[in-house]
Amino acid sequence: MRVTKNRRTRVVLLVMIIVIIGLAALLAILMMRKETSSTALFMKQSMVNANGTIASYLKEAPSTDPNVVAGREALSESVGLWMQYTLLVEDKSDFDNSYQLLNTYFMSPQHYIRWKLEPDGQSRVNTYALGDDLRIVSALLDAYGRWNKPEYLATAKEITDTLWAQGLNNGYLVDYHDFQHDTSSNLLSLTYIDTLAFERMKQYGLISDELYTRHLELLRTIPNDGLFYPRTYDVTTGQYGYDKQVNLIDQLIIGLHLAEMKQPPDKLVAFMKQQFAKDGHLYGRYDAKDHQPAVKYESPSVYGLAILLAVQMDDREWAQQLYDRMIMFRASEGSDRGGYVSDGDTHAFDNLLALLAETTLQQTR
């Protein structure tokens, strides 16, 4: 009888220990996921202007051309990328803050998003950037689906209504419309065919079936030169535009959207793996003809996008290799801790894409 009781006691204790260990492990995992990334902290501490907008660069620099970003000027690109991050970490407060900044500073009286602001929130541009707009629309619709705040859907509709009214050329969205001169581009950058944005717009009735099919079919049937994709499509001539020097950022964005359509860019990934195995890293640009590096620099944004593509393709080993290389460029101490700073400066784009990649990779482990 004593033996039976002792056995029962030992079993109960063992079960309790296993439960406690399991709960402790689960708590540790949850705490790790809730821990704020050092890159996110760097962005908040060093890359935010006095008015709350995200500065494009760490260093101040005067603007000499309204069409070129400089210094602490802010981009609609950063708004969309930060919104995507706040959605990943389910931070409604930070998302709402970005939403307020969007409405206060970026939205114009003509209901388009100004693609660039001066550090004080003023703007001297008269156009939007299509890719940024679609990213923001996608984030707003995701946020509406998650938190059911009607304002998100209303703003997404406001933006898309403007795109359909002013941004179409020959039946396609184009890179920009100039609201001062009432002119539109003839080019559609193929990176801007954001598959998830189009899916969300269709889900919430913000795009017609015809326009949805036309744009996604353009991406689905995109040609290549044997390895690299064209960067632009002329909507008036039907001609594709290839670059002599290929920016991997463009290739990866197109590749990521293709992978989202279940058409992974296998040749592009094989090329990158070959280059990485040979050189131990990826360069920012490659020659379109001989496929040799065209520059000597590496880019955290290239690694960030490559990680996102690897995760999309369920290639965790490749994603980890890319991540290990990417964080070599991240400051580990001092005032720049968490930032991808080089020679005392950095671009928000590099940090935000690295942050998205890091967070996505952690959440899929």
Short mmCIF file of C-alpha atoms in Angstrom, two decimals:
data_model
loop_
_atom_site.label_atom_id
_atom_site.label_comp_id
_atom_site.label_asym_id
_atom_site.label_seq_id
_atom_site.Cartn_x
_atom_site.Cartn_y
_atom_site.Cartn_z
CA MET A 1 0.00 0.00 0.00
CA ARG A 2 2.86 2.38 0.87
CA VAL A 3 4.59 1.56 -2.39
CA THR A 4 1.48 2.45 -4.36
CA LYS A 5 1.10 5.75 -2.52
CA ASN A 6 4.77 6.59 -3.07
CA ARG A 7 4.47 5.82 -6.75
CA ARG A 8 1.39 8.00 -7.04
CA THR A 9 3.16 10.80 -5.21
CA ARG A 10 6.17 10.54 -7.52
CA VAL A 11 3.92 10.53 -10.61
CA VAL A 12 2.02 13.58 -9.39
CA LEU A 13 5.27 15.41 -8.63
CA LEU A 14 6.68 14.47 -12.02
CA VAL A 15 3.56 15.73 -13.78
CA MET A 16 3.70 18.97 -11.80
CA ILE A 17 7.35 19.46 -12.72
CA ILE A 18 6.63 18.85 -16.41
CA VAL A 19 3.72 21.32 -16.32
CA ILE A 20 5.82 23.94 -14.55
CA ILE A 21 8.67 23.51 -17.04
CA GLY A 22 6.22 23.74 -19.93
CA LEU A 23 4.61 26.88 -18.55
CA ALA A 24 8.02 28.43 -17.94
CA ALA A 25 9.10 27.67 -21.51
CA LEU A 26 5.86 29.10 -22.90
CA LEU A 27 6.28 32.23 -20.79
CA ALA A 28 9.87 32.61 -22.00
CA ILE A 29 8.74 32.31 -25.61
CA LEU A 30 6.00 34.88 -25.10
CA MET A 31 8.41 37.25 -23.36
CA MET A 32 10.89 36.88 -26.22
CA ARG A 33 8.18 37.70 -28.73
CA LYS A 34 7.05 40.72 -26.74
CA GLU A 35 10.59 42.02 -26.20
CA THR A 36 11.11 45.14 -28.25
CA SER A 37 13.74 44.78 -30.95
CA SER A 38 16.86 46.90 -30.49
CA THR A 39 16.31 48.12 -34.06
CA ALA A 40 12.79 49.27 -33.19
CA LEU A 41 14.18 51.12 -30.17
CA PHE A 42 16.85 52.73 -32.35
CA MET A 43 14.19 53.89 -34.78
CA LYS A 44 12.13 55.45 -32.00
CA GLN A 45 15.08 57.07 -30.27
CA SER A 46 17.14 58.28 -33.21
CA MET A 47 15.05 58.30 -36.38
CA VAL A 48 11.96 60.26 -35.35
CA ASN A 49 11.54 63.97 -35.98
CA ALA A 50 10.08 66.38 -33.44
CA ASN A 51 6.65 66.09 -35.09
CA GLY A 52 6.71 62.29 -34.90
CA THR A 53 7.46 61.57 -38.56
CA ILE A 54 10.22 59.08 -39.37
CA ALA A 55 13.38 60.72 -40.69
CA SER A 56 14.89 59.20 -43.81
CA TYR A 57 18.48 59.62 -42.62
CA LEU A 58 20.16 59.81 -39.24
CA LYS A 59 22.21 62.85 -40.20
CA GLU A 60 20.71 66.21 -41.04
CA ALA A 61 21.36 67.46 -44.57
CA PRO A 62 19.84 70.28 -46.64
CA SER A 63 17.43 69.45 -49.46
CA THR A 64 18.71 70.64 -52.83
CA ASP A 65 16.11 68.91 -54.99
CA PRO A 66 12.44 68.40 -54.05
CA ASN A 67 12.49 65.13 -56.01
CA VAL A 68 15.37 63.63 -54.00
CA VAL A 69 15.13 62.77 -50.32
CA ALA A 70 17.71 64.31 -48.00
CA GLY A 71 18.56 64.37 -44.31
CA ARG A 72 15.64 64.30 -41.91
CA GLU A 73 12.95 64.51 -44.57
CA ALA A 74 10.18 61.95 -44.14
CA LEU A 75 8.79 59.49 -46.68
CA SER A 76 5.41 57.84 -47.09
CA GLU A 77 7.49 54.69 -47.69
CA SER A 78 8.51 54.72 -44.02
CA VAL A 79 4.90 55.14 -42.87
CA GLY A 80 3.83 51.96 -44.65
CA LEU A 81 6.80 49.91 -43.50
CA TRP A 82 6.36 51.00 -39.87
CA MET A 83 2.65 50.20 -40.07
CA GLN A 84 3.55 46.71 -41.27
CA TYR A 85 5.87 46.28 -38.30
CA THR A 86 3.27 47.45 -35.76
CA LEU A 87 0.84 44.93 -37.24
CA LEU A 88 3.40 42.13 -36.87
CA VAL A 89 3.90 42.90 -33.18
CA GLU A 90 0.20 43.74 -32.68
CA ASP A 91 0.92 47.22 -31.32
CA LYS A 92 -2.34 49.10 -31.91
CA SER A 93 -1.08 52.19 -30.10
CA ASP A 94 1.89 52.59 -32.43
CA PHE A 95 -0.30 51.84 -35.44
CA ASP A 96 -2.78 54.53 -34.39
CA ASN A 97 0.09 56.97 -33.97
CA SER A 98 1.23 56.26 -37.55
CA TYR A 99 -2.35 56.61 -38.72
CA GLN A 100 -2.63 60.04 -37.12
CA LEU A 101 0.67 61.16 -38.69
CA LEU A 102 -0.59 59.94 -42.06
CA ASN A 103 -3.71 62.07 -41.79
CA THR A 104 -2.04 65.09 -40.23
CA TYR A 105 0.97 65.46 -42.51
CA PHE A 106 0.88 63.15 -45.53
CA MET A 107 -2.72 63.32 -46.74
CA SER A 108 -3.28 66.20 -49.16
CA PRO A 109 -6.50 68.18 -49.75
CA GLN A 110 -6.82 66.29 -53.06
CA HIS A 111 -6.88 63.00 -51.07
CA TYR A 112 -3.52 61.65 -52.23
CA ILE A 113 -0.54 60.78 -50.03
CA ARG A 114 2.39 63.15 -50.40
CA TRP A 115 5.40 60.92 -50.93
CA LYS A 116 7.88 63.23 -49.16
CA LEU A 117 7.80 65.80 -46.37
CA GLU A 118 10.31 68.28 -45.02
CA PRO A 119 11.38 67.61 -41.40
CA ASP A 120 8.80 70.11 -40.09
CA GLY A 121 5.96 68.38 -41.94
CA GLN A 122 5.68 70.82 -44.85
CA SER A 123 5.69 69.44 -48.39
CA ARG A 124 6.92 70.73 -51.72
CA VAL A 125 5.88 67.73 -53.81
CA ASN A 126 2.71 67.30 -55.84
CA THR A 127 2.73 63.56 -56.40
CA TYR A 128 2.27 60.27 -54.63
CA ALA A 129 4.42 57.13 -54.94
CA LEU A 130 2.21 54.23 -56.00
CA GLY A 131 4.15 51.50 -54.19
CA ASP A 132 4.01 53.40 -50.90
CA ASP A 133 0.28 54.05 -51.29
CA LEU A 134 -0.51 50.40 -51.91
CA ARG A 135 1.59 49.33 -48.92
CA ILE A 136 -0.29 51.78 -46.69
CA VAL A 137 -3.67 50.69 -48.08
CA SER A 138 -2.77 47.06 -47.41
CA ALA A 139 -1.73 47.89 -43.84
CA LEU A 140 -4.92 49.88 -43.21
CA LEU A 141 -7.09 47.04 -44.45
CA ASP A 142 -5.18 44.49 -42.37
CA ALA A 143 -5.62 46.75 -39.33
CA TYR A 144 -9.34 47.11 -40.05
CA GLY A 145 -9.68 43.33 -40.24
CA ARG A 146 -7.85 42.96 -36.94
CA TRP A 147 -9.22 45.85 -34.86
CA ASN A 148 -12.45 46.72 -36.70
CA LYS A 149 -11.88 50.48 -36.62
CA PRO A 150 -14.04 52.01 -39.41
CA GLU A 151 -11.64 54.94 -39.92
CA TYR A 152 -9.00 52.58 -41.32
CA LEU A 153 -11.34 51.30 -44.02
CA ALA A 154 -12.58 54.82 -44.80
CA THR A 155 -9.03 56.13 -45.29
CA ALA A 156 -8.09 53.15 -47.45
CA LYS A 157 -11.13 53.88 -49.63
CA GLU A 158 -10.20 57.55 -49.83
CA ILE A 159 -6.72 56.68 -51.08
CA THR A 160 -7.86 54.05 -53.58
CA ASP A 161 -10.66 56.25 -54.92
CA THR A 162 -8.01 58.85 -55.77
CA LEU A 163 -5.82 56.25 -57.44
CA TRP A 164 -8.68 55.03 -59.64
CA ALA A 165 -9.74 58.59 -60.49
CA GLN A 166 -6.28 60.06 -61.21
CA GLY A 167 -3.72 57.28 -61.29
CA LEU A 168 -4.87 55.15 -64.21
CA ASN A 169 -3.20 55.36 -67.61
CA ASN A 170 -4.40 53.09 -70.39
CA GLY A 171 -6.13 50.88 -67.86
CA TYR A 172 -3.15 50.46 -65.50
CA LEU A 173 -2.03 52.20 -62.37
CA VAL A 174 1.20 54.10 -62.98
CA ASP A 175 4.00 55.27 -60.71
CA TYR A 176 2.60 58.73 -60.06
CA HIS A 177 0.19 61.49 -61.02
CA ASP A 178 1.31 65.12 -60.81
CA PHE A 179 -1.62 67.02 -59.30
CA GLN A 180 -0.14 70.44 -60.05
CA HIS A 181 0.33 69.83 -63.78
CA ASP A 182 -2.35 67.13 -64.20
CA THR A 183 0.06 64.69 -65.85
CA SER A 184 0.74 61.02 -65.22
CA SER A 185 3.67 58.72 -65.76
CA ASN A 186 3.62 56.21 -68.61
CA LEU A 187 5.51 53.69 -66.50
CA LEU A 188 4.39 51.15 -63.96
CA SER A 189 7.27 49.91 -61.81
CA LEU A 190 6.73 46.18 -61.56
CA THR A 191 7.80 46.26 -57.92
CA TYR A 192 4.58 48.16 -57.25
CA ILE A 193 2.29 45.27 -58.18
CA ASP A 194 1.77 44.43 -54.52
CA THR A 195 -0.11 41.14 -54.56
CA LEU A 196 -1.27 41.31 -50.95
CA ALA A 197 -2.49 44.89 -51.38
CA PHE A 198 -4.53 43.87 -54.42
CA GLU A 199 -5.92 40.88 -52.53
CA ARG A 200 -7.00 43.11 -49.65
CA MET A 201 -8.55 45.68 -51.98
CA LYS A 202 -10.55 42.94 -53.67
CA GLN A 203 -11.61 41.53 -50.31
CA TYR A 204 -13.07 44.87 -49.23
CA GLY A 205 -14.52 45.88 -52.60
CA LEU A 206 -12.01 48.64 -53.32
CA ILE A 207 -11.03 47.38 -56.77
CA SER A 208 -13.01 46.02 -59.69
CA ASP A 209 -12.54 42.43 -60.79
CA GLU A 210 -11.26 43.68 -64.15
CA LEU A 211 -8.53 45.90 -62.68
CA TYR A 212 -7.57 43.23 -60.15
CA THR A 213 -7.13 40.59 -62.84
CA ARG A 214 -5.33 42.94 -65.25
CA HIS A 215 -2.64 43.95 -62.76
CA LEU A 216 -2.01 40.52 -61.27
CA GLU A 217 -1.91 38.96 -64.73
CA LEU A 218 0.80 41.45 -65.68
CA LEU A 219 2.89 40.18 -62.79
CA ARG A 220 1.98 36.55 -63.36
CA THR A 221 3.25 36.69 -66.96
CA ILE A 222 6.31 38.83 -66.29
CA PRO A 223 9.23 37.88 -68.58
CA ASN A 224 12.93 37.75 -67.67
CA ASP A 225 16.26 37.88 -69.43
CA GLY A 226 17.07 34.34 -68.34
CA LEU A 227 17.66 35.42 -64.76
CA PHE A 228 16.60 38.98 -63.95
CA TYR A 229 13.18 40.58 -64.23
CA PRO A 230 12.45 43.90 -65.95
CA ARG A 231 11.92 46.85 -63.63
CA THR A 232 9.23 48.76 -65.51
CA TYR A 233 6.31 48.31 -67.89
CA ASP A 234 5.32 51.08 -70.29
CA VAL A 235 1.52 51.05 -70.24
CA THR A 236 1.27 52.94 -73.54
CA THR A 237 3.64 50.79 -75.63
CA GLY A 238 3.53 47.47 -73.77
CA GLN A 239 7.34 47.46 -73.57
CA TYR A 240 9.29 46.17 -70.58
CA GLY A 241 12.28 48.12 -69.29
CA TYR A 242 15.41 46.28 -68.13
CA ASP A 243 18.28 47.85 -66.19
CA LYS A 244 21.90 47.40 -67.23
CA GLN A 245 22.83 47.32 -63.57
CA VAL A 246 20.31 45.29 -61.62
CA ASN A 247 19.35 46.43 -58.13
CA LEU A 248 18.72 43.35 -56.00
CA ILE A 249 16.12 45.28 -54.00
CA ASP A 250 13.92 45.56 -57.10
CA GLN A 251 14.47 41.91 -58.02
CA LEU A 252 13.65 40.73 -54.51
CA ILE A 253 10.46 42.77 -54.23
CA ILE A 254 9.21 41.35 -57.53
CA GLY A 255 10.33 37.89 -56.46
CA LEU A 256 8.53 38.21 -53.13
CA HIS A 257 5.27 39.20 -54.83
CA LEU A 258 5.64 36.29 -57.25
CA ALA A 259 6.21 33.90 -54.35
CA GLU A 260 3.03 35.21 -52.74
CA MET A 261 1.29 34.15 -55.97
CA LYS A 262 2.83 30.66 -55.65
CA GLN A 263 5.32 31.41 -58.45
CA PRO A 264 8.60 31.45 -56.52
CA PRO A 265 11.60 33.02 -58.31
CA ASP A 266 13.69 29.87 -58.24
CA LYS A 267 16.38 31.08 -60.67
CA LEU A 268 16.89 34.32 -58.76
CA VAL A 269 17.19 32.47 -55.46
CA ALA A 270 19.62 29.94 -56.96
CA PHE A 271 21.75 32.82 -58.25
CA MET A 272 21.81 34.51 -54.85
CA LYS A 273 22.71 31.27 -53.09
CA GLN A 274 25.54 30.71 -55.56
CA GLN A 275 26.86 34.24 -55.01
CA PHE A 276 26.56 33.92 -51.26
CA ALA A 277 28.40 30.59 -51.25
CA LYS A 278 31.14 32.06 -53.42
CA ASP A 279 31.60 35.47 -51.77
CA GLY A 280 30.12 35.00 -48.33
CA HIS A 281 27.71 37.87 -48.95
CA LEU A 282 25.46 39.57 -51.50
CA TYR A 283 26.27 42.84 -53.23
CA GLY A 284 23.66 45.53 -53.80
CA ARG A 285 23.82 45.52 -57.61
CA TYR A 286 24.87 43.11 -60.36
CA ASP A 287 25.61 43.54 -64.05
CA ALA A 288 22.67 42.31 -66.09
CA LYS A 289 24.88 40.72 -68.78
CA ASP A 290 27.77 39.01 -67.02
CA HIS A 291 26.06 38.73 -63.60
CA GLN A 292 29.14 40.08 -61.85
CA PRO A 293 28.89 42.50 -58.90
CA ALA A 294 28.50 46.08 -60.13
CA VAL A 295 29.17 47.67 -56.72
CA LYS A 296 31.24 46.90 -53.64
CA TYR A 297 28.63 47.59 -50.97
CA GLU A 298 26.20 45.35 -49.13
CA SER A 299 22.76 46.47 -48.02
CA PRO A 300 20.75 45.48 -44.93
CA SER A 301 17.60 46.03 -46.99
CA VAL A 302 18.78 43.44 -49.53
CA TYR A 303 19.28 40.92 -46.74
CA GLY A 304 15.96 41.90 -45.16
CA LEU A 305 14.03 41.32 -48.38
CA ALA A 306 15.94 38.09 -49.08
CA ILE A 307 14.98 36.84 -45.60
CA LEU A 308 11.32 37.68 -46.19
CA LEU A 309 11.46 35.82 -49.50
CA ALA A 310 13.17 32.82 -47.89
CA VAL A 311 10.49 32.67 -45.18
CA GLN A 312 7.77 32.93 -47.83
CA MET A 313 9.39 30.00 -49.64
CA ASP A 314 9.73 28.09 -46.34
CA ASP A 315 13.52 27.94 -46.65
CA ARG A 316 14.48 28.51 -43.01
CA GLU A 317 18.11 27.45 -43.37
CA TRP A 318 18.70 30.06 -46.09
CA ALA A 319 16.80 32.67 -44.09
CA GLN A 320 19.02 32.03 -41.07
CA GLN A 321 22.21 32.35 -43.12
CA LEU A 322 21.01 35.67 -44.49
CA TYR A 323 20.01 36.85 -41.02
CA ASP A 324 23.41 35.98 -39.56
CA ARG A 325 25.06 38.09 -42.24
CA MET A 326 22.57 40.95 -41.94
CA ILE A 327 23.04 41.53 -38.21
CA MET A 328 26.78 41.91 -38.70
CA PHE A 329 25.90 45.43 -39.86
CA ARG A 330 23.81 46.19 -36.76
CA ALA A 331 25.41 48.26 -34.01
CA SER A 332 25.56 46.29 -30.76
CA GLU A 333 26.41 49.11 -28.35
CA GLY A 334 26.49 52.86 -27.88
CA SER A 335 23.91 55.43 -29.00
CA ASP A 336 23.51 53.61 -32.34
CA ARG A 337 22.71 50.26 -30.72
CA GLY A 338 20.24 48.37 -32.88
CA GLY A 339 20.74 50.64 -35.88
CA TYR A 340 22.26 49.66 -39.20
CA VAL A 341 24.65 52.59 -39.12
CA SER A 342 27.67 53.06 -41.38
CA ASP A 343 30.03 56.05 -41.24
CA GLY A 344 27.72 57.78 -38.81
CA ASP A 345 24.61 57.62 -41.00
CA THR A 346 21.83 55.27 -41.98
CA HIS A 347 18.65 55.19 -44.05
CA ALA A 348 15.28 54.35 -42.51
CA PHE A 349 14.56 51.90 -45.36
CA ASP A 350 17.50 49.68 -44.38
CA ASN A 351 16.47 49.60 -40.74
CA LEU A 352 12.77 49.07 -41.38
CA LEU A 353 13.25 46.18 -43.79
CA ALA A 354 15.79 44.58 -41.46
CA LEU A 355 13.27 45.00 -38.62
CA LEU A 356 10.46 43.42 -40.63
CA ALA A 357 12.71 40.51 -41.58
CA GLU A 358 13.95 39.97 -38.03
CA THR A 359 10.44 40.03 -36.59
CA THR A 360 8.98 37.77 -39.29
CA LEU A 361 11.77 35.25 -38.87
CA GLN A 362 11.33 35.16 -35.09
CA GLN A 363 7.59 34.64 -35.36
CA THR A 364 7.91 31.72 -37.76
CA ARG A 365 10.48 29.72 -35.82
#
